[in-house]
Coordinates of C-alpha atoms and ligand atoms in Angstrom, one line a residue:
X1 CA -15.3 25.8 -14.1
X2 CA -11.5 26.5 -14.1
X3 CA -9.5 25.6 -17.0
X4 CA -7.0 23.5 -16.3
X5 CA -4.3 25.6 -16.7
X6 CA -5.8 28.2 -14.3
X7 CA -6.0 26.0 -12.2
X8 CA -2.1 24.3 -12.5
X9 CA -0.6 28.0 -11.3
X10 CA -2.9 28.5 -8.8
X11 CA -1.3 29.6 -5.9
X12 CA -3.8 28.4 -3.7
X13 CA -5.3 25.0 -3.1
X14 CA -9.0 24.7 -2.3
X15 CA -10.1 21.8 0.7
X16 CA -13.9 22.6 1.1
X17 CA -14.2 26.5 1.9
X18 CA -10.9 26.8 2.8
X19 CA -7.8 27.6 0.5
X20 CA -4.5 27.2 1.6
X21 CA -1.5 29.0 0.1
X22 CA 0.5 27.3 -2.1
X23 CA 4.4 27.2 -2.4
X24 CA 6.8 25.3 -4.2
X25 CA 6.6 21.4 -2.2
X26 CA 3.3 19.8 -1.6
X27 CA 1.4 20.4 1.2
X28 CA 1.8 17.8 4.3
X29 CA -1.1 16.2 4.8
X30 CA -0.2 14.4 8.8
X31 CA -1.9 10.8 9.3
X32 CA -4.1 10.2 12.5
X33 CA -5.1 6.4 12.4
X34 CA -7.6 5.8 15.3
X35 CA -7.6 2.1 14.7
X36 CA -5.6 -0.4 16.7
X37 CA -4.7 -2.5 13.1
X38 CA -3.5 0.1 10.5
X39 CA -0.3 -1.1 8.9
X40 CA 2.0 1.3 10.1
X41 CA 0.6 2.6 13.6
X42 CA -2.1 0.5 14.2
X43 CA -3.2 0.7 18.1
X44 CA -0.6 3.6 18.9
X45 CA -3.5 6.2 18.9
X46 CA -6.5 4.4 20.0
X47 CA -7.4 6.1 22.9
X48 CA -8.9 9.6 22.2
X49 CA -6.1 11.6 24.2
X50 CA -3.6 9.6 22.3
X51 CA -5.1 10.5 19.1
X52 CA -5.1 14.0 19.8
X53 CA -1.7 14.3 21.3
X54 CA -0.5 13.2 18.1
X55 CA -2.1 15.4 15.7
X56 CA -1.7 18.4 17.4
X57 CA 2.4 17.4 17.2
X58 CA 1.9 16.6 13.4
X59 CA 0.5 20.5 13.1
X60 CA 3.4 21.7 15.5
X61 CA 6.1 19.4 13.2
X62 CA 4.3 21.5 10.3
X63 CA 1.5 19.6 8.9
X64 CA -0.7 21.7 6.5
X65 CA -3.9 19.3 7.4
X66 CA -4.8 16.2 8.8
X67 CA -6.3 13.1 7.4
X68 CA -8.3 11.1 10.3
X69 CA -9.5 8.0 9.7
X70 CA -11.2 5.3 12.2
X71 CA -10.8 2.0 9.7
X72 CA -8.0 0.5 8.6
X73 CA -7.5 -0.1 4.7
X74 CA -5.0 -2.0 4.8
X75 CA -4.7 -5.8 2.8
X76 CA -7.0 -7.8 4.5
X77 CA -8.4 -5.5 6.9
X78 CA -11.6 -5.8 8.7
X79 CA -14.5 -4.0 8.5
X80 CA -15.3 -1.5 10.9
X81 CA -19.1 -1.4 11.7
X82 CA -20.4 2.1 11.7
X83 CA -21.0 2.9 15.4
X84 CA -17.5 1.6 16.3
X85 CA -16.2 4.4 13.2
X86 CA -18.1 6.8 14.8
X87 CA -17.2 6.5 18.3
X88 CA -13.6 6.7 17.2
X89 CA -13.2 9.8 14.9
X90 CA -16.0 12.2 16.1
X91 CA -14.9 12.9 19.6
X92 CA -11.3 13.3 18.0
X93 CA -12.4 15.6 15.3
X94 CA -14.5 17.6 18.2
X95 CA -11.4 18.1 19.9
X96 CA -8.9 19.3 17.6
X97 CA -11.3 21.4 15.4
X98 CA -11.6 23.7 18.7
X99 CA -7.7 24.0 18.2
X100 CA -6.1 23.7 15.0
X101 CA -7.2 25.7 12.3
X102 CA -5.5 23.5 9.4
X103 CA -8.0 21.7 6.6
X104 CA -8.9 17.7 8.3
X105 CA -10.1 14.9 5.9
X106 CA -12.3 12.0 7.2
X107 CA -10.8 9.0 5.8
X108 CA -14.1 6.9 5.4
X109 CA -16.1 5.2 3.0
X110 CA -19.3 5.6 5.0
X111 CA -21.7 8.6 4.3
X112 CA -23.1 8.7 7.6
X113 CA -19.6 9.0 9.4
X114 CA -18.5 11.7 6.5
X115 CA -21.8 13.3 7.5
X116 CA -21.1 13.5 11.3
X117 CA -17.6 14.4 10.3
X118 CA -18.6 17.4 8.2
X119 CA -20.9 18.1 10.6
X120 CA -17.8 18.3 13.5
X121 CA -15.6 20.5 11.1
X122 CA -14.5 18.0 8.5
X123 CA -13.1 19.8 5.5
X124 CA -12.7 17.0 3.1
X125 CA -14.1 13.8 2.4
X126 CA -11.6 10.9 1.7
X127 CA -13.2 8.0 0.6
X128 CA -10.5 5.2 -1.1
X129 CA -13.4 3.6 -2.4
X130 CA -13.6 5.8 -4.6
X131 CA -17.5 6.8 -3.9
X132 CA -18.2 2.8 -5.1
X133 CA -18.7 1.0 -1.6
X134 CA -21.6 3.0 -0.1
X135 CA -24.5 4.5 -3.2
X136 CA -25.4 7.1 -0.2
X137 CA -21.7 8.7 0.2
X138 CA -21.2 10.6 -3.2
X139 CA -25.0 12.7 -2.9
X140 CA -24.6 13.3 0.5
X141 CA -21.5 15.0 -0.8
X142 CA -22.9 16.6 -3.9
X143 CA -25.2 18.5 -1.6
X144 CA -22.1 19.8 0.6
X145 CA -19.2 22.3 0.3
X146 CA -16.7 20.0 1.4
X147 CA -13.7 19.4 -0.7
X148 CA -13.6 15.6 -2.4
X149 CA -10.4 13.2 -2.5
X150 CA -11.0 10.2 -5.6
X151 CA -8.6 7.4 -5.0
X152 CA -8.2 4.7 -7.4
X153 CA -8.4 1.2 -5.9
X154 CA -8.4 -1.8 -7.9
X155 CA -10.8 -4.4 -5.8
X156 CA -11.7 -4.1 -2.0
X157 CA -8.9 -4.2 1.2
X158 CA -9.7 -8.0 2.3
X159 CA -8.5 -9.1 -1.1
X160 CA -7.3 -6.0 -3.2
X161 CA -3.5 -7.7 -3.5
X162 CA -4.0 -11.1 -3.9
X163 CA -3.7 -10.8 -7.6
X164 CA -3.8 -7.3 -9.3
X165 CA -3.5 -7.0 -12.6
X166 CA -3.1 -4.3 -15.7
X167 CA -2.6 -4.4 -19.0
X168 CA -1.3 -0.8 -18.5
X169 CA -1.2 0.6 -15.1
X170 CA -1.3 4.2 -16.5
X171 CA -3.7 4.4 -18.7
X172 CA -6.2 2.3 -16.8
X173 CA -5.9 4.3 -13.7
X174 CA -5.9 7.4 -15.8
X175 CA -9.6 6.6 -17.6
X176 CA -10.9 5.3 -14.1
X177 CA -10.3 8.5 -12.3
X178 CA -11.7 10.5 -15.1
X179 CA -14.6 8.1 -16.2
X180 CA -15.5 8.7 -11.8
X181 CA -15.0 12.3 -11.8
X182 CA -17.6 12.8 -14.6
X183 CA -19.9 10.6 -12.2
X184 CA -19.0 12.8 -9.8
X185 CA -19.3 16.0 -11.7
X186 CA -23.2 14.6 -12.9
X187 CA -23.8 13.8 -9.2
X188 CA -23.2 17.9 -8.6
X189 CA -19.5 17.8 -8.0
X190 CA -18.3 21.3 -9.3
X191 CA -14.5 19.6 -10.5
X192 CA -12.8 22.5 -8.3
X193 CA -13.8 20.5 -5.4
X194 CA -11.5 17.4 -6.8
X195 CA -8.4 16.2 -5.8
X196 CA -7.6 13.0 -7.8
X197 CA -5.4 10.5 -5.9
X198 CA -4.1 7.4 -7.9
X199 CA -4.0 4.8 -5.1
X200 CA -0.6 3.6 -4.6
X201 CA -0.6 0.2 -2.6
X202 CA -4.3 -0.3 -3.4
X203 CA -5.0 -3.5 -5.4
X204 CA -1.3 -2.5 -6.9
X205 CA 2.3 -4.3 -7.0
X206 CA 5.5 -2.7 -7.0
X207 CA 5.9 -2.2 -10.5
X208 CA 2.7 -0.6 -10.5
X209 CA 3.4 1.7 -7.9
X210 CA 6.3 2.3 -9.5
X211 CA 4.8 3.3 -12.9
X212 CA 2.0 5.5 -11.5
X213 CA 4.4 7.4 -9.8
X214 CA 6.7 7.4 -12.7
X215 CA 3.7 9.1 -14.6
X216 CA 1.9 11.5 -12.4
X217 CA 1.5 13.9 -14.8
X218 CA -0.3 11.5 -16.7
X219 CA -3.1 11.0 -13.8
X220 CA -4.0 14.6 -13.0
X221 CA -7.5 13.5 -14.4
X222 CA -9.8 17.1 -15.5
X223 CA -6.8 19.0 -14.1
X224 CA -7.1 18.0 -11.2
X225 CA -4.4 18.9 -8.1
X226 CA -2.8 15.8 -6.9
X227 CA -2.8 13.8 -3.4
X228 CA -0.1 10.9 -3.2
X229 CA -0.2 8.6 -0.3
X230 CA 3.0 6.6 -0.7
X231 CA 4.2 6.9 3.0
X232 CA 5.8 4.1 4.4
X233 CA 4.5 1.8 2.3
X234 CA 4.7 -2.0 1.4
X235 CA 6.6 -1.6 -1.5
X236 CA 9.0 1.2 -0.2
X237 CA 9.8 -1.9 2.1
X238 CA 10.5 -4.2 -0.9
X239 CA 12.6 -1.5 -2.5
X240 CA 14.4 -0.8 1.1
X241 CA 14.3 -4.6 2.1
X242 CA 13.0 -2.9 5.3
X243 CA 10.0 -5.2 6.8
X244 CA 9.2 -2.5 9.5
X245 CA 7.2 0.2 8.4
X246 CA 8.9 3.1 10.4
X247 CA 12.3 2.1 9.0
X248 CA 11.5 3.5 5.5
X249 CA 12.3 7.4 5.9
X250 CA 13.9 7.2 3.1
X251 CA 11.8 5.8 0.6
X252 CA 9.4 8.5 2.3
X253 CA 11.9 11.0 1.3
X254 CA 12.6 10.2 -2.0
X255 CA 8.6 9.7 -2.7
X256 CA 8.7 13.6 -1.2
X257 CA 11.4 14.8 -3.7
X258 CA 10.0 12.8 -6.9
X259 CA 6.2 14.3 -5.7
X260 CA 8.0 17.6 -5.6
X261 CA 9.4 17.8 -8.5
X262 CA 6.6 16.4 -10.7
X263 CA 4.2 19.1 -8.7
X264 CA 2.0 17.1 -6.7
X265 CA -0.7 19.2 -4.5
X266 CA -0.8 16.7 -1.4
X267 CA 1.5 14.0 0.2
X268 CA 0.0 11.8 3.0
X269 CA 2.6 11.1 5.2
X270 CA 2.9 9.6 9.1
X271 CA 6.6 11.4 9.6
X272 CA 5.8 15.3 9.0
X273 CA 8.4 16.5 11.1
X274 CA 11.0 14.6 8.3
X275 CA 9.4 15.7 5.4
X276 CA 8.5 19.4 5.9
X277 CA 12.8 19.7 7.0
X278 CA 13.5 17.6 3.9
X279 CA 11.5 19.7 2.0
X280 CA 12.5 22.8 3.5
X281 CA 15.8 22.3 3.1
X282 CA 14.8 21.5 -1.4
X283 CA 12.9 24.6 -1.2
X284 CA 15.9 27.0 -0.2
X285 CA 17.9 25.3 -2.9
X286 CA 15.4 25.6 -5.2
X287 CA 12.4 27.9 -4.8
X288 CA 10.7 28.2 -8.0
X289 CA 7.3 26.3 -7.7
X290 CA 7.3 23.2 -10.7
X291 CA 4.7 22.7 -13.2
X292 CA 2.0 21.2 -12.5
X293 CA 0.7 22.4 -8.9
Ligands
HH2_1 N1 -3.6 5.3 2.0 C1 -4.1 4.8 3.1 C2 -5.3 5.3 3.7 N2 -5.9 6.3 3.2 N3 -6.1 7.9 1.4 C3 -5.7 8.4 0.2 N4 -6.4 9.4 -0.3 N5 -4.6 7.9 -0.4 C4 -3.9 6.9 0.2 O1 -2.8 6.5 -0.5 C5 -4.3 6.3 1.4 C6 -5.5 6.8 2.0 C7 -3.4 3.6 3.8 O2 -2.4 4.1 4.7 P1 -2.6 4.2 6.3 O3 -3.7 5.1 6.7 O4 -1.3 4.5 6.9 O5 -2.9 2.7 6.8 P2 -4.2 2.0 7.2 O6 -5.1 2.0 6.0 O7 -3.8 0.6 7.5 O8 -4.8 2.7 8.3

């Protein structure tokens, strides 16, 4: 097992059998939402050509991977049976696997559509869950080579907002992720498989957004890199009083910079083309990679 201080310079990030090259920002991980009720895009990329048009212009805008989900998580989404999941996300993931070469993470807390999805080229397996809403996800993982995203979330979707509550944001999301990586890890997770994500907008209110990712440094549970999905958020809109969700560039921007500077590994964002020339432009001015990648 690396230590974790191997593992903070290494200049590579591992997603499954891949590794990607590291530089100073976070990699850009482009959203594909095949869903029509996601909060953000919901029904723009439906249809499979739609879908696909899309991610392959989040590659050509620079993404470093794709994240492709077929159910909405949303607050107070529906749940997507598992045939509907399926149809949506495997003839996608077909597609662009034949031609982009990037890392792609199934967004889904349902072993047999991560299984399919491996089984069409997946990389990663994304599950918000984090492995707690279907027993058959995390061993179907253990016994693959895919890479593993743990998300905090405190509840389920339907209800996660209607009342969440911490006596310390930090420190319970902190002994969550790394009380469910040593599940993991005694499942057969090797912890180099692990990127630890700590949920922002999931069972979470502004000021706990806001002190998660006022303390990421704190939430890199067993060393693990970082994913932050903060992208056009609810409470970017509060901040922004912005009640459209592609109207907050830039809280999007200023989540990129923060994430930057406090070395996070991954940022999930719908607007690649804005953050990779953001961020381009902050890694001229300042090339040296930060602690904690
Ligand atoms: N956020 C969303 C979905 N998946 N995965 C990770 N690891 N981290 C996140 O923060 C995260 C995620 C929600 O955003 P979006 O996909 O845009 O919306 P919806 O769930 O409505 O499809």
């Amino acid at each position: 097992m690396d230590t974790r201080d191997d593992r903070r310079s290494a200049p590579v990030l591992r997603m499954g059998l891949r590794t990607v090259p590291r530089g100073p920002s976070p990699l850009l991980i482009g959203i594909v939402n095949v869903t029509p009720d996601s909060f953000s895009d919901g029904g723009r990329y439906l249809n499979r050509d739609a879908a696909i048009v899309h991610a392959l212009q989040l590659v050509e805008d620079g993404a470093d991977g794709l994240d492709l989900g077929g159910e909405s998580t949303r607050p107070g989404a529906a749940p997507v049976p598992v045939d509907e999941e399926l149809r949506r996300i495997v003839p996608v993931l077909g597609a662009l696997r034949a031609r982009v070469d990037v890392p792609i993470l199934i967004d889904t807390a349902k072993a047999i559509v991560a299984r399919a999805a491996l089984d069409h080229g997946a990389d990663v397996v994304n599950d918000v869950s984090g492995f707690r809403f279907d027993p058959d996800l995390l061993p179907m993982v253990a016994r693959s080579a895919c890479g593993v995203v743990l998300m905090h979330m405190q509840g389920e979707p339907r209800t996660m907002q209607e009342a969440p509550e911490y006596r310390d944001v930090v420190v319970e999301v902190r002994t969550w992720l790394e009380a469910r990586l040593a599940d993991l890890v005694r499942a057969g997770v090797t912890p180099d498989r692990v990127i630890v994500d700590p949920g922002i907008g999931f069972g979470k209110r502004t000021e706990h957004n806001l002190a998660l990712l006022g303390n990421l440094d704190a939430l890199r549970a067993g060393g693990c890199p970082l994913l932050v999905g903060a992208s056009r958020k609810r409470f970017l809109g509060a901040l922004l009083d912005e009640p459209n969700p592609e109207r907050r560039t830039e809280g999007d921007l200023a989540i990129a910079a923060h994430c930057r500077a406090a070395g996070v590994a991954m940022l999930r964002v719908h607007d690649v083309r804005a953050a990779r020339r953001f961020l381009r432009v902050l890694d001229a001015l300042d090339p040296v990679s930060p602690a904690g990648q």
